[in-house]
Amino acid sequence: NMDSVVQGDRRPGSHKGFVEEMRFVAMRLHTRDQAKEGTLEESALPIQEWQPSQQDYLQFLVDSKHVYDFFENFMNQSQDNMFVNFRRTGLERVSALEEDLDWFRQRGFSIPKPEKPGVAYVEYLQSLVQDKPHALLCHWYNFYFAHTAGGRMIGRLMSKLLFDGHVFEFYKWEGDVKQILDQVRVKIDETARDWPREVKDECLKETGLSFSYSGTILGHLAK
Ligand code: HEM
């Protein structure tokens, strides 16, 4: 829990930079079966046992896209200097997801509206815009980085289970995603370098909520 991490002025990872601090907090919030660095008890339903339908997976994409829409609109429109760094990072997912939704349309699916998990998360993110803009960086980091790690693993499993191994655009980036992530890590560190400790902590403390909201979106698959 955060209280045991955020104590005094030194934070795990802080010697390297802020992204390492965010990563440390995030990794601890994984279950042990999800990631080696995880500290939480094994999940009741490990991902190897998930049995969603194609419709569930489509809903997962729709809810995910709703959140990416928010982030990408926000980054493009924000007048705040700190967010200008996060326009066109190469991690953007909206246009890839649009292509994937077309793929479903072409196969006779109608595209549902976002459901509660996506809608509630975006409402929460919108509330941060005025109240705690710095906290948005933590949500952005977790949402985009999680998708390149666990999200990709989940994508491979789901695609084998439901779509004969079809690789969705959601899991393709232009160029080497590892390189993109490294460039973004540098931007995050630069952006947060001069933040006062309280602002950094406020941002780190969002990690738990980021996991719970993302967890509700993954709930479309974890059944
Ligand atoms: C990294 C698995 C859910 C945030 C990782 C890694 C794995 C993983 C294997 C890589 C660890 C490494 O670098 O060695 C999973 C699985 C999940 C899950 C199986 C769910 C079933 C989440 C959620 C979040 C999240 C819900 C937050 C919204 C992160 C972050 C990283 C990470 C920020 C670090 C990425 C990086 O350093 O590049 N996850 N994860 N994960 N995960 Fe997850």
Short mmCIF file of N, CA, C and O and ligand atoms in Angstrom, two decimals, residues 23 26-27 30 34-35 37 47 50 141-142 145-146 149-150 153-154 181 185 210-211 214 218, ligand 1:
data_model
loop_
_atom_site.label_atom_id
_atom_site.label_comp_id
_atom_site.label_asym_id
_atom_site.label_seq_id
_atom_site.Cartn_x
_atom_site.Cartn_y
_atom_site.Cartn_z
N ARG A 23 6.93 3.50 -11.74
CA ARG A 23 7.00 2.08 -12.07
C ARG A 23 7.06 1.22 -10.81
O ARG A 23 6.39 0.20 -10.70
N ALA A 26 3.69 0.96 -9.29
CA ALA A 26 2.81 0.15 -10.14
C ALA A 26 3.15 -1.34 -10.04
O ALA A 26 2.25 -2.18 -9.91
N MET A 27 4.44 -1.67 -10.08
CA MET A 27 4.79 -3.09 -10.07
C MET A 27 4.33 -3.78 -8.80
O MET A 27 3.89 -4.91 -8.82
N HIS A 30 0.79 -5.27 -8.80
CA HIS A 30 0.46 -6.47 -9.56
C HIS A 30 0.32 -7.65 -8.60
O HIS A 30 0.91 -7.65 -7.53
N GLN A 34 0.86 -12.17 -11.97
CA GLN A 34 0.87 -11.26 -13.13
C GLN A 34 2.29 -10.85 -13.50
O GLN A 34 2.63 -10.77 -14.67
N ALA A 35 3.09 -10.55 -12.51
CA ALA A 35 4.44 -10.06 -12.80
C ALA A 35 5.37 -10.44 -11.65
O ALA A 35 4.95 -10.50 -10.50
N GLU A 37 7.62 -8.87 -10.11
CA GLU A 37 7.75 -7.88 -9.03
C GLU A 37 6.45 -7.64 -8.27
O GLU A 37 6.39 -6.80 -7.38
N ILE A 47 -5.28 -15.07 -15.76
CA ILE A 47 -5.68 -14.75 -17.14
C ILE A 47 -5.75 -15.99 -18.04
O ILE A 47 -6.51 -16.00 -18.99
N TRP A 50 -9.33 -17.06 -18.31
CA TRP A 50 -10.39 -16.17 -18.79
C TRP A 50 -11.08 -16.79 -20.00
O TRP A 50 -10.41 -17.36 -20.88
N TYR A 141 0.49 7.48 -17.78
CA TYR A 141 1.61 6.55 -17.75
C TYR A 141 1.11 5.12 -17.58
O TYR A 141 1.47 4.22 -18.35
N ASN A 142 0.30 4.91 -16.56
CA ASN A 142 -0.13 3.54 -16.28
C ASN A 142 -0.96 2.96 -17.41
O ASN A 142 -0.79 1.81 -17.79
N PHE A 145 1.47 2.48 -20.60
CA PHE A 145 2.56 1.53 -20.39
C PHE A 145 2.03 0.13 -20.07
O PHE A 145 2.59 -0.86 -20.54
N ALA A 146 0.97 0.05 -19.28
CA ALA A 146 0.39 -1.26 -18.96
C ALA A 146 0.01 -1.98 -20.25
O ALA A 146 0.21 -3.19 -20.39
N ALA A 149 2.77 -3.86 -21.86
CA ALA A 149 3.33 -4.97 -21.09
C ALA A 149 2.27 -6.06 -20.94
O ALA A 149 2.07 -6.88 -21.83
N GLY A 150 1.56 -6.03 -19.82
CA GLY A 150 0.51 -7.02 -19.58
C GLY A 150 -0.55 -7.02 -20.67
O GLY A 150 -1.05 -8.06 -21.06
N MET A 153 0.31 -9.16 -23.56
CA MET A 153 0.21 -10.58 -23.20
C MET A 153 -1.25 -11.03 -23.26
O MET A 153 -1.58 -12.07 -23.83
N ILE A 154 -2.10 -10.20 -22.69
CA ILE A 154 -3.53 -10.50 -22.67
C ILE A 154 -4.07 -10.55 -24.11
O ILE A 154 -4.83 -11.45 -24.47
N LEU A 181 8.94 3.77 -25.82
CA LEU A 181 8.79 3.84 -24.36
C LEU A 181 9.98 4.56 -23.73
O LEU A 181 9.82 5.37 -22.83
N ARG A 185 9.85 7.81 -21.48
CA ARG A 185 10.40 7.83 -20.11
C ARG A 185 11.21 9.11 -19.89
O ARG A 185 11.11 9.75 -18.85
N SER A 210 -5.69 4.11 -10.64
CA SER A 210 -5.43 3.73 -12.01
C SER A 210 -5.59 2.21 -12.19
O SER A 210 -6.20 1.74 -13.15
N PHE A 211 -5.08 1.45 -11.24
CA PHE A 211 -5.26 -0.01 -11.29
C PHE A 211 -6.72 -0.39 -11.12
O PHE A 211 -7.20 -1.29 -11.80
N SER A 214 -8.63 0.54 -14.41
CA SER A 214 -8.23 -0.36 -15.50
C SER A 214 -8.73 -1.77 -15.24
O SER A 214 -9.10 -2.48 -16.17
N LEU A 218 -10.72 -4.33 -17.65
CA LEU A 218 -10.29 -5.71 -17.89
C LEU A 218 -11.36 -6.71 -17.46
O LEU A 218 -11.37 -7.86 -17.90
C1 HEM B 1 4.45 -4.00 -16.31
C2 HEM B 1 1.61 -7.89 -16.35
C3 HEM B 1 -2.20 -5.16 -15.24
C4 HEM B 1 0.67 -1.26 -15.08
C5 HEM B 1 4.00 -5.28 -16.39
C6 HEM B 1 4.83 -6.41 -16.74
C7 HEM B 1 4.04 -7.50 -16.75
C8 HEM B 1 2.70 -7.07 -16.41
C9 HEM B 1 4.46 -8.92 -17.08
C10 HEM B 1 6.30 -6.35 -17.11
C11 HEM B 1 7.18 -6.42 -15.94
C12 HEM B 1 8.63 -6.27 -16.33
O1 HEM B 1 9.02 -5.22 -16.87
O2 HEM B 1 9.38 -7.23 -16.10
C13 HEM B 1 0.33 -7.47 -16.09
C14 HEM B 1 -0.84 -8.32 -16.12
C15 HEM B 1 -1.93 -7.55 -15.80
C16 HEM B 1 -1.41 -6.22 -15.57
C17 HEM B 1 -0.83 -9.80 -16.48
C18 HEM B 1 -3.39 -7.86 -15.68
C19 HEM B 1 -3.93 -9.04 -15.83
C20 HEM B 1 -1.75 -3.87 -15.07
C21 HEM B 1 -2.60 -2.74 -14.74
C22 HEM B 1 -1.79 -1.66 -14.69
C23 HEM B 1 -0.43 -2.09 -15.00
C24 HEM B 1 -4.11 -2.82 -14.48
C25 HEM B 1 -2.14 -0.23 -14.42
C26 HEM B 1 -3.18 0.36 -14.97
C27 HEM B 1 1.93 -1.67 -15.44
C28 HEM B 1 3.06 -0.78 -15.58
C29 HEM B 1 4.15 -1.57 -15.93
C30 HEM B 1 3.66 -2.92 -15.99
C31 HEM B 1 3.06 0.73 -15.41
C32 HEM B 1 5.57 -1.10 -16.19
C33 HEM B 1 5.83 -1.02 -17.67
C34 HEM B 1 7.24 -0.58 -18.01
O3 HEM B 1 8.07 -0.38 -17.13
O4 HEM B 1 7.50 -0.45 -19.20
N1 HEM B 1 2.71 -5.71 -16.20
N2 HEM B 1 -0.06 -6.22 -15.74
N3 HEM B 1 -0.46 -3.44 -15.22
N4 HEM B 1 2.31 -2.94 -15.70
FE1 HEM B 1 1.13 -4.57 -15.67
#
